[in-house]
Amino acid sequence: MIKTIFGFLAAAVISLSAYALTAKDQAIVDRIGHTASVCVAGDPCAGTGGAAAVTVASAARAGDAVYNAGCAACHASGAAGAPKTGDAAAWSARVDQGVDTLVSHAYNGYNAMPAKGLCADCSEDEIRNAVDYMLSQL
Ligand code: HEC
Protein backbone atom coordinates (compact mmCIF):
# COMPACT_ATOMS: atom_id res chain seq x y z
CA MET A 1 0.00 0.00 0.00
CA ILE A 2 2.69 2.46 1.00
CA LYS A 3 4.65 1.41 -2.03
CA THR A 4 1.66 2.07 -4.23
CA ILE A 5 1.13 5.53 -2.79
CA PHE A 6 4.81 6.33 -3.13
CA GLY A 7 4.80 5.07 -6.69
CA PHE A 8 1.78 7.17 -7.50
CA LEU A 9 3.32 10.27 -5.96
CA ALA A 10 6.59 9.71 -7.80
CA ALA A 11 4.74 9.31 -11.08
CA ALA A 12 2.73 12.45 -10.36
CA VAL A 13 5.87 14.44 -9.59
CA ILE A 14 7.61 13.17 -12.70
CA SER A 15 4.66 13.93 -14.95
CA LEU A 16 4.20 17.34 -13.34
CA SER A 17 7.84 18.26 -13.85
CA ALA A 18 7.68 16.95 -17.41
CA TYR A 19 4.67 19.17 -17.99
CA ALA A 20 6.41 22.16 -16.42
CA LEU A 21 9.43 21.70 -18.68
CA THR A 22 7.27 21.38 -21.75
CA ALA A 23 5.33 24.52 -20.87
CA LYS A 24 8.55 26.41 -20.25
CA ASP A 25 10.05 25.25 -23.53
CA GLN A 26 6.87 26.26 -25.33
CA ALA A 27 7.00 29.70 -23.73
CA ILE A 28 10.56 30.15 -25.02
CA VAL A 29 9.61 28.97 -28.47
CA ASP A 30 6.63 31.37 -28.45
CA ARG A 31 8.85 34.24 -27.39
CA ILE A 32 11.55 33.78 -30.03
CA GLY A 33 9.02 32.88 -32.67
CA HIS A 34 10.92 30.01 -34.24
CA THR A 35 13.59 27.50 -33.47
CA ALA A 36 16.92 27.69 -35.23
CA SER A 37 18.99 24.71 -36.24
CA VAL A 38 22.65 24.48 -37.04
CA CYS A 39 23.91 21.92 -39.52
CA VAL A 40 27.37 20.71 -38.59
CA ALA A 41 29.79 18.95 -40.95
CA GLY A 42 29.31 15.23 -40.47
CA ASP A 43 25.60 15.47 -39.68
CA PRO A 44 23.28 13.91 -42.23
CA CYS A 45 21.82 17.37 -42.91
CA ALA A 46 25.25 18.62 -44.00
CA GLY A 47 25.52 16.35 -47.01
CA THR A 48 23.58 17.58 -50.01
CA GLY A 49 20.65 19.88 -50.40
CA GLY A 50 22.35 23.24 -50.33
CA ALA A 51 22.39 23.85 -46.59
CA ALA A 52 25.79 25.25 -45.74
CA ALA A 53 27.69 23.01 -43.38
CA VAL A 54 29.43 24.73 -40.55
CA THR A 55 32.71 23.21 -39.54
CA VAL A 56 33.10 23.48 -35.81
CA ALA A 57 36.74 23.25 -34.92
CA SER A 58 38.18 23.72 -31.48
CA ALA A 59 39.91 27.05 -31.22
CA ALA A 60 43.61 27.09 -32.02
CA ARG A 61 45.83 27.44 -28.97
CA ALA A 62 47.42 30.83 -28.51
CA GLY A 63 51.03 31.43 -29.53
CA ASP A 64 52.40 32.00 -26.04
CA ALA A 65 50.79 28.77 -24.78
CA VAL A 66 52.27 26.71 -27.62
CA TYR A 67 55.61 28.45 -27.23
CA ASN A 68 55.84 27.82 -23.49
CA ALA A 69 54.76 24.19 -23.81
CA GLY A 70 57.19 23.23 -26.58
CA CYS A 71 59.32 25.80 -28.35
CA ALA A 72 60.76 27.37 -25.21
CA ALA A 73 62.65 24.15 -24.44
CA CYS A 74 65.15 25.10 -27.14
CA HIS A 75 64.42 28.69 -28.08
CA ALA A 76 64.56 30.18 -24.56
CA SER A 77 68.14 28.99 -23.99
CA GLY A 78 69.44 28.46 -27.51
CA ALA A 79 69.74 24.71 -26.92
CA ALA A 80 70.74 22.61 -29.92
CA GLY A 81 71.78 25.79 -31.75
CA ALA A 82 68.26 27.23 -31.80
CA PRO A 83 68.07 30.99 -32.38
CA LYS A 84 67.19 32.48 -29.01
CA THR A 85 63.82 34.16 -28.62
CA GLY A 86 64.32 37.92 -28.40
CA ASP A 87 67.82 37.81 -30.00
CA ALA A 88 67.23 40.15 -32.92
CA ALA A 89 70.64 39.50 -34.51
CA ALA A 90 70.06 35.74 -34.53
CA TRP A 91 66.68 36.23 -36.15
CA SER A 92 67.20 39.01 -38.69
CA ALA A 93 68.31 36.84 -41.62
CA ARG A 94 65.64 34.30 -40.77
CA VAL A 95 62.92 36.94 -40.61
CA ASP A 96 64.01 38.13 -44.07
CA GLN A 97 62.77 34.82 -45.46
CA GLY A 98 59.22 35.86 -44.65
CA VAL A 99 56.82 34.55 -42.06
CA ASP A 100 55.37 31.85 -44.31
CA THR A 101 58.80 30.25 -44.76
CA LEU A 102 59.43 30.40 -41.02
CA VAL A 103 56.09 28.75 -40.33
CA SER A 104 56.78 26.10 -42.95
CA HIS A 105 60.21 25.35 -41.45
CA ALA A 106 58.75 25.18 -37.96
CA TYR A 107 55.88 22.95 -39.07
CA ASN A 108 57.84 20.62 -41.33
CA GLY A 109 61.20 20.70 -39.59
CA TYR A 110 64.44 22.36 -40.63
CA ASN A 111 67.90 20.91 -39.85
CA ALA A 112 68.04 20.49 -36.04
CA MET A 113 64.63 22.17 -35.69
CA PRO A 114 62.24 19.23 -35.24
CA ALA A 115 58.94 19.24 -37.14
CA LYS A 116 56.28 21.01 -35.04
CA GLY A 117 58.96 21.72 -32.42
CA LEU A 118 57.91 19.12 -29.84
CA CYS A 119 54.20 19.93 -30.18
CA ALA A 120 53.12 16.71 -31.89
CA ASP A 121 49.42 17.58 -31.89
CA CYS A 122 49.85 21.18 -33.03
CA SER A 123 47.99 22.32 -36.11
CA GLU A 124 49.72 24.54 -38.65
CA ASP A 125 47.70 27.50 -37.29
CA GLU A 126 48.99 26.81 -33.80
CA ILE A 127 52.60 26.64 -35.06
CA ARG A 128 51.95 29.92 -36.89
CA ASN A 129 50.65 31.45 -33.64
CA ALA A 130 53.83 30.32 -31.88
CA VAL A 131 56.05 31.77 -34.63
CA ASP A 132 54.07 35.05 -34.48
CA TYR A 133 54.57 35.07 -30.73
CA MET A 134 58.34 34.49 -31.10
CA LEU A 135 58.60 37.29 -33.67
CA SER A 136 56.64 39.61 -31.37
CA GLN A 137 59.42 39.16 -28.80
CA LEU A 138 62.14 40.60 -31.08
C1 HEC B 1 64.57 20.52 -30.03
C2 HEC B 1 64.83 21.93 -30.08
C3 HEC B 1 63.80 22.84 -30.72
C4 HEC B 1 62.48 22.99 -30.40
C5 HEC B 1 61.70 22.26 -29.32
C6 HEC B 1 61.94 24.01 -31.26
N1 HEC B 1 62.91 24.47 -32.10
FE1 HEC B 1 62.70 25.87 -33.53
N2 HEC B 1 64.66 25.66 -34.05
C7 HEC B 1 65.55 24.78 -33.45
C8 HEC B 1 66.84 24.90 -34.11
C9 HEC B 1 68.09 24.12 -33.75
C10 HEC B 1 66.69 25.85 -35.12
C11 HEC B 1 67.75 26.33 -36.11
C12 HEC B 1 67.69 25.44 -37.33
C13 HEC B 1 68.70 25.89 -38.39
O1 HEC B 1 68.67 27.08 -38.74
O2 HEC B 1 69.47 25.06 -38.85
C14 HEC B 1 65.31 26.31 -35.04
C15 HEC B 1 64.77 27.26 -35.88
C16 HEC B 1 63.48 27.72 -35.81
C17 HEC B 1 62.92 28.72 -36.68
C18 HEC B 1 63.66 29.45 -37.78
C19 HEC B 1 63.57 28.65 -39.05
C20 HEC B 1 64.29 29.34 -40.19
O3 HEC B 1 63.85 29.18 -41.33
O4 HEC B 1 65.30 30.03 -39.95
C21 HEC B 1 61.62 28.90 -36.30
C22 HEC B 1 60.62 29.85 -36.93
C23 HEC B 1 61.36 28.01 -35.23
N3 HEC B 1 62.51 27.30 -34.95
C24 HEC B 1 60.15 27.91 -34.59
C25 HEC B 1 59.89 26.99 -33.58
C26 HEC B 1 58.61 26.84 -32.98
C27 HEC B 1 57.37 27.64 -33.37
C28 HEC B 1 58.72 25.86 -32.05
C29 HEC B 1 57.63 25.30 -31.15
C30 HEC B 1 56.41 24.89 -31.77
C31 HEC B 1 60.11 25.42 -32.06
N4 HEC B 1 60.77 26.13 -33.00
C32 HEC B 1 60.63 24.44 -31.24
C33 HEC B 1 65.29 23.95 -32.40
C34 HEC B 1 64.07 23.78 -31.80
PDB file of C-alpha atoms and ligand atoms in Angstrom:
ATOM      1  CA  MET A   1       0.000   0.000   0.000  1.00  0.00           C
ATOM      2  CA  ILE A   2       2.695   2.463   1.005  1.00  0.00           C
ATOM      3  CA  LYS A   3       4.649   1.408  -2.034  1.00  0.00           C
ATOM      4  CA  THR A   4       1.658   2.066  -4.227  1.00  0.00           C
ATOM      5  CA  ILE A   5       1.134   5.532  -2.787  1.00  0.00           C
ATOM      6  CA  PHE A   6       4.808   6.333  -3.133  1.00  0.00           C
ATOM      7  CA  GLY A   7       4.802   5.075  -6.685  1.00  0.00           C
ATOM      8  CA  PHE A   8       1.780   7.169  -7.500  1.00  0.00           C
ATOM      9  CA  LEU A   9       3.318  10.273  -5.956  1.00  0.00           C
ATOM     10  CA  ALA A  10       6.587   9.715  -7.797  1.00  0.00           C
ATOM     11  CA  ALA A  11       4.738   9.307 -11.076  1.00  0.00           C
ATOM     12  CA  ALA A  12       2.732  12.448 -10.359  1.00  0.00           C
ATOM     13  CA  VAL A  13       5.870  14.442  -9.587  1.00  0.00           C
ATOM     14  CA  ILE A  14       7.609  13.168 -12.700  1.00  0.00           C
ATOM     15  CA  SER A  15       4.662  13.933 -14.945  1.00  0.00           C
ATOM     16  CA  LEU A  16       4.202  17.338 -13.337  1.00  0.00           C
ATOM     17  CA  SER A  17       7.840  18.261 -13.853  1.00  0.00           C
ATOM     18  CA  ALA A  18       7.683  16.950 -17.409  1.00  0.00           C
ATOM     19  CA  TYR A  19       4.667  19.172 -17.988  1.00  0.00           C
ATOM     20  CA  ALA A  20       6.405  22.158 -16.422  1.00  0.00           C
ATOM     21  CA  LEU A  21       9.431  21.703 -18.684  1.00  0.00           C
ATOM     22  CA  THR A  22       7.269  21.383 -21.749  1.00  0.00           C
ATOM     23  CA  ALA A  23       5.328  24.517 -20.874  1.00  0.00           C
ATOM     24  CA  LYS A  24       8.548  26.415 -20.247  1.00  0.00           C
ATOM     25  CA  ASP A  25      10.048  25.251 -23.533  1.00  0.00           C
ATOM     26  CA  GLN A  26       6.874  26.259 -25.330  1.00  0.00           C
ATOM     27  CA  ALA A  27       7.003  29.704 -23.735  1.00  0.00           C
ATOM     28  CA  ILE A  28      10.556  30.150 -25.016  1.00  0.00           C
ATOM     29  CA  VAL A  29       9.611  28.970 -28.474  1.00  0.00           C
ATOM     30  CA  ASP A  30       6.629  31.373 -28.455  1.00  0.00           C
ATOM     31  CA  ARG A  31       8.849  34.239 -27.389  1.00  0.00           C
ATOM     32  CA  ILE A  32      11.550  33.783 -30.035  1.00  0.00           C
ATOM     33  CA  GLY A  33       9.021  32.883 -32.667  1.00  0.00           C
ATOM     34  CA  HIS A  34      10.925  30.007 -34.240  1.00  0.00           C
ATOM     35  CA  THR A  35      13.585  27.500 -33.474  1.00  0.00           C
ATOM     36  CA  ALA A  36      16.923  27.689 -35.226  1.00  0.00           C
ATOM     37  CA  SER A  37      18.989  24.712 -36.245  1.00  0.00           C
ATOM     38  CA  VAL A  38      22.653  24.477 -37.041  1.00  0.00           C
ATOM     39  CA  CYS A  39      23.907  21.924 -39.516  1.00  0.00           C
ATOM     40  CA  VAL A  40      27.369  20.709 -38.588  1.00  0.00           C
ATOM     41  CA  ALA A  41      29.788  18.946 -40.949  1.00  0.00           C
ATOM     42  CA  GLY A  42      29.313  15.229 -40.473  1.00  0.00           C
ATOM     43  CA  ASP A  43      25.598  15.469 -39.675  1.00  0.00           C
ATOM     44  CA  PRO A  44      23.277  13.915 -42.232  1.00  0.00           C
ATOM     45  CA  CYS A  45      21.819  17.374 -42.913  1.00  0.00           C
ATOM     46  CA  ALA A  46      25.246  18.623 -44.001  1.00  0.00           C
ATOM     47  CA  GLY A  47      25.516  16.352 -47.014  1.00  0.00           C
ATOM     48  CA  THR A  48      23.583  17.579 -50.012  1.00  0.00           C
ATOM     49  CA  GLY A  49      20.652  19.878 -50.396  1.00  0.00           C
ATOM     50  CA  GLY A  50      22.351  23.235 -50.329  1.00  0.00           C
ATOM     51  CA  ALA A  51      22.395  23.852 -46.588  1.00  0.00           C
ATOM     52  CA  ALA A  52      25.794  25.249 -45.744  1.00  0.00           C
ATOM     53  CA  ALA A  53      27.686  23.005 -43.384  1.00  0.00           C
ATOM     54  CA  VAL A  54      29.428  24.735 -40.547  1.00  0.00           C
ATOM     55  CA  THR A  55      32.706  23.207 -39.536  1.00  0.00           C
ATOM     56  CA  VAL A  56      33.103  23.485 -35.807  1.00  0.00           C
ATOM     57  CA  ALA A  57      36.743  23.248 -34.918  1.00  0.00           C
ATOM     58  CA  SER A  58      38.176  23.715 -31.484  1.00  0.00           C
ATOM     59  CA  ALA A  59      39.908  27.054 -31.218  1.00  0.00           C
ATOM     60  CA  ALA A  60      43.611  27.091 -32.016  1.00  0.00           C
ATOM     61  CA  ARG A  61      45.827  27.442 -28.969  1.00  0.00           C
ATOM     62  CA  ALA A  62      47.421  30.831 -28.508  1.00  0.00           C
ATOM     63  CA  GLY A  63      51.031  31.434 -29.527  1.00  0.00           C
ATOM     64  CA  ASP A  64      52.399  32.001 -26.042  1.00  0.00           C
ATOM     65  CA  ALA A  65      50.792  28.770 -24.776  1.00  0.00           C
ATOM     66  CA  VAL A  66      52.266  26.706 -27.620  1.00  0.00           C
ATOM     67  CA  TYR A  67      55.614  28.445 -27.235  1.00  0.00           C
ATOM     68  CA  ASN A  68      55.843  27.820 -23.492  1.00  0.00           C
ATOM     69  CA  ALA A  69      54.762  24.194 -23.807  1.00  0.00           C
ATOM     70  CA  GLY A  70      57.189  23.233 -26.580  1.00  0.00           C
ATOM     71  CA  CYS A  71      59.318  25.800 -28.353  1.00  0.00           C
ATOM     72  CA  ALA A  72      60.761  27.372 -25.206  1.00  0.00           C
ATOM     73  CA  ALA A  73      62.654  24.154 -24.437  1.00  0.00           C
ATOM     74  CA  CYS A  74      65.151  25.105 -27.138  1.00  0.00           C
ATOM     75  CA  HIS A  75      64.421  28.688 -28.077  1.00  0.00           C
ATOM     76  CA  ALA A  76      64.561  30.177 -24.562  1.00  0.00           C
ATOM     77  CA  SER A  77      68.138  28.985 -23.987  1.00  0.00           C
ATOM     78  CA  GLY A  78      69.436  28.460 -27.509  1.00  0.00           C
ATOM     79  CA  ALA A  79      69.736  24.713 -26.915  1.00  0.00           C
ATOM     80  CA  ALA A  80      70.738  22.614 -29.920  1.00  0.00           C
ATOM     81  CA  GLY A  81      71.776  25.787 -31.746  1.00  0.00           C
ATOM     82  CA  ALA A  82      68.257  27.229 -31.801  1.00  0.00           C
ATOM     83  CA  PRO A  83      68.066  30.988 -32.381  1.00  0.00           C
ATOM     84  CA  LYS A  84      67.185  32.481 -29.012  1.00  0.00           C
ATOM     85  CA  THR A  85      63.820  34.164 -28.624  1.00  0.00           C
ATOM     86  CA  GLY A  86      64.324  37.920 -28.405  1.00  0.00           C
ATOM     87  CA  ASP A  87      67.823  37.811 -30.005  1.00  0.00           C
ATOM     88  CA  ALA A  88      67.230  40.153 -32.922  1.00  0.00           C
ATOM     89  CA  ALA A  89      70.641  39.499 -34.511  1.00  0.00           C
ATOM     90  CA  ALA A  90      70.062  35.738 -34.531  1.00  0.00           C
ATOM     91  CA  TRP A  91      66.681  36.227 -36.151  1.00  0.00           C
ATOM     92  CA  SER A  92      67.203  39.012 -38.689  1.00  0.00           C
ATOM     93  CA  ALA A  93      68.312  36.838 -41.625  1.00  0.00           C
ATOM     94  CA  ARG A  94      65.639  34.300 -40.766  1.00  0.00           C
ATOM     95  CA  VAL A  95      62.920  36.943 -40.610  1.00  0.00           C
ATOM     96  CA  ASP A  96      64.006  38.135 -44.071  1.00  0.00           C
ATOM     97  CA  GLN A  97      62.768  34.819 -45.461  1.00  0.00           C
ATOM     98  CA  GLY A  98      59.216  35.860 -44.654  1.00  0.00           C
ATOM     99  CA  VAL A  99      56.816  34.554 -42.064  1.00  0.00           C
ATOM    100  CA  ASP A 100      55.369  31.847 -44.314  1.00  0.00           C
ATOM    101  CA  THR A 101      58.800  30.248 -44.757  1.00  0.00           C
ATOM    102  CA  LEU A 102      59.429  30.398 -41.018  1.00  0.00           C
ATOM    103  CA  VAL A 103      56.086  28.747 -40.327  1.00  0.00           C
ATOM    104  CA  SER A 104      56.784  26.099 -42.946  1.00  0.00           C
ATOM    105  CA  HIS A 105      60.208  25.354 -41.450  1.00  0.00           C
ATOM    106  CA  ALA A 106      58.752  25.178 -37.958  1.00  0.00           C
ATOM    107  CA  TYR A 107      55.882  22.948 -39.067  1.00  0.00           C
ATOM    108  CA  ASN A 108      57.842  20.616 -41.332  1.00  0.00           C
ATOM    109  CA  GLY A 109      61.203  20.695 -39.591  1.00  0.00           C
ATOM    110  CA  TYR A 110      64.437  22.355 -40.627  1.00  0.00           C
ATOM    111  CA  ASN A 111      67.901  20.911 -39.848  1.00  0.00           C
ATOM    112  CA  ALA A 112      68.040  20.489 -36.039  1.00  0.00           C
ATOM    113  CA  MET A 113      64.634  22.170 -35.694  1.00  0.00           C
ATOM    114  CA  PRO A 114      62.235  19.231 -35.243  1.00  0.00           C
ATOM    115  CA  ALA A 115      58.938  19.242 -37.140  1.00  0.00           C
ATOM    116  CA  LYS A 116      56.281  21.007 -35.041  1.00  0.00           C
ATOM    117  CA  GLY A 117      58.956  21.720 -32.416  1.00  0.00           C
ATOM    118  CA  LEU A 118      57.910  19.117 -29.837  1.00  0.00           C
ATOM    119  CA  CYS A 119      54.204  19.934 -30.183  1.00  0.00           C
ATOM    120  CA  ALA A 120      53.124  16.714 -31.887  1.00  0.00           C
ATOM    121  CA  ASP A 121      49.420  17.581 -31.886  1.00  0.00           C
ATOM    122  CA  CYS A 122      49.850  21.178 -33.031  1.00  0.00           C
ATOM    123  CA  SER A 123      47.991  22.324 -36.108  1.00  0.00           C
ATOM    124  CA  GLU A 124      49.722  24.536 -38.652  1.00  0.00           C
ATOM    125  CA  ASP A 125      47.704  27.497 -37.294  1.00  0.00           C
ATOM    126  CA  GLU A 126      48.987  26.806 -33.803  1.00  0.00           C
ATOM    127  CA  ILE A 127      52.598  26.644 -35.056  1.00  0.00           C
ATOM    128  CA  ARG A 128      51.945  29.925 -36.890  1.00  0.00           C
ATOM    129  CA  ASN A 129      50.647  31.451 -33.637  1.00  0.00           C
ATOM    130  CA  ALA A 130      53.828  30.318 -31.875  1.00  0.00           C
ATOM    131  CA  VAL A 131      56.047  31.770 -34.631  1.00  0.00           C
ATOM    132  CA  ASP A 132      54.075  35.047 -34.479  1.00  0.00           C
ATOM    133  CA  TYR A 133      54.575  35.074 -30.728  1.00  0.00           C
ATOM    134  CA  MET A 134      58.338  34.486 -31.103  1.00  0.00           C
ATOM    135  CA  LEU A 135      58.599  37.287 -33.668  1.00  0.00           C
ATOM    136  CA  SER A 136      56.645  39.606 -31.367  1.00  0.00           C
ATOM    137  CA  GLN A 137      59.422  39.157 -28.795  1.00  0.00           C
ATOM    138  CA  LEU A 138      62.141  40.595 -31.079  1.00  0.00           C
TER     139      LEU A 138
HETATM  140  C1  HEC B   1      64.570  20.523 -30.035  1.00  0.00           C
HETATM  141  C2  HEC B   1      64.832  21.928 -30.080  1.00  0.00           C
HETATM  142  C3  HEC B   1      63.801  22.839 -30.719  1.00  0.00           C
HETATM  143  C4  HEC B   1      62.483  22.989 -30.396  1.00  0.00           C
HETATM  144  C5  HEC B   1      61.700  22.261 -29.323  1.00  0.00           C
HETATM  145  C6  HEC B   1      61.941  24.006 -31.264  1.00  0.00           C
HETATM  146  N1  HEC B   1      62.914  24.466 -32.105  1.00  0.00           N
HETATM  147 FE1  HEC B   1      62.702  25.872 -33.526  1.00  0.00          FE
HETATM  148  N2  HEC B   1      64.659  25.657 -34.049  1.00  0.00           N
HETATM  149  C7  HEC B   1      65.551  24.782 -33.449  1.00  0.00           C
HETATM  150  C8  HEC B   1      66.837  24.897 -34.113  1.00  0.00           C
HETATM  151  C9  HEC B   1      68.089  24.120 -33.748  1.00  0.00           C
HETATM  152  C10 HEC B   1      66.689  25.847 -35.117  1.00  0.00           C
HETATM  153  C11 HEC B   1      67.751  26.327 -36.111  1.00  0.00           C
HETATM  154  C12 HEC B   1      67.690  25.443 -37.332  1.00  0.00           C
HETATM  155  C13 HEC B   1      68.698  25.892 -38.388  1.00  0.00           C
HETATM  156  O1  HEC B   1      68.673  27.080 -38.739  1.00  0.00           O
HETATM  157  O2  HEC B   1      69.467  25.062 -38.850  1.00  0.00           O
HETATM  158  C14 HEC B   1      65.309  26.310 -35.036  1.00  0.00           C
HETATM  159  C15 HEC B   1      64.773  27.265 -35.877  1.00  0.00           C
HETATM  160  C16 HEC B   1      63.478  27.723 -35.812  1.00  0.00           C
HETATM  161  C17 HEC B   1      62.915  28.725 -36.680  1.00  0.00           C
HETATM  162  C18 HEC B   1      63.664  29.455 -37.782  1.00  0.00           C
HETATM  163  C19 HEC B   1      63.572  28.647 -39.048  1.00  0.00           C
HETATM  164  C20 HEC B   1      64.287  29.344 -40.194  1.00  0.00           C
HETATM  165  O3  HEC B   1      63.849  29.180 -41.328  1.00  0.00           O
HETATM  166  O4  HEC B   1      65.300  30.027 -39.954  1.00  0.00           O
HETATM  167  C21 HEC B   1      61.620  28.896 -36.299  1.00  0.00           C
HETATM  168  C22 HEC B   1      60.624  29.854 -36.927  1.00  0.00           C
HETATM  169  C23 HEC B   1      61.361  28.008 -35.233  1.00  0.00           C
HETATM  170  N3  HEC B   1      62.508  27.299 -34.946  1.00  0.00           N
HETATM  171  C24 HEC B   1      60.154  27.908 -34.595  1.00  0.00           C
HETATM  172  C25 HEC B   1      59.886  26.986 -33.577  1.00  0.00           C
HETATM  173  C26 HEC B   1      58.611  26.838 -32.982  1.00  0.00           C
HETATM  174  C27 HEC B   1      57.372  27.644 -33.369  1.00  0.00           C
HETATM  175  C28 HEC B   1      58.719  25.865 -32.051  1.00  0.00           C
HETATM  176  C29 HEC B   1      57.630  25.296 -31.147  1.00  0.00           C
HETATM  177  C30 HEC B   1      56.405  24.888 -31.769  1.00  0.00           C
HETATM  178  C31 HEC B   1      60.111  25.420 -32.060  1.00  0.00           C
HETATM  179  N4  HEC B   1      60.771  26.127 -33.004  1.00  0.00           N
HETATM  180  C32 HEC B   1      60.632  24.442 -31.236  1.00  0.00           C
HETATM  181  C33 HEC B   1      65.295  23.952 -32.396  1.00  0.00           C
HETATM  182  C34 HEC B   1      64.072  23.778 -31.798  1.00  0.00           C
END
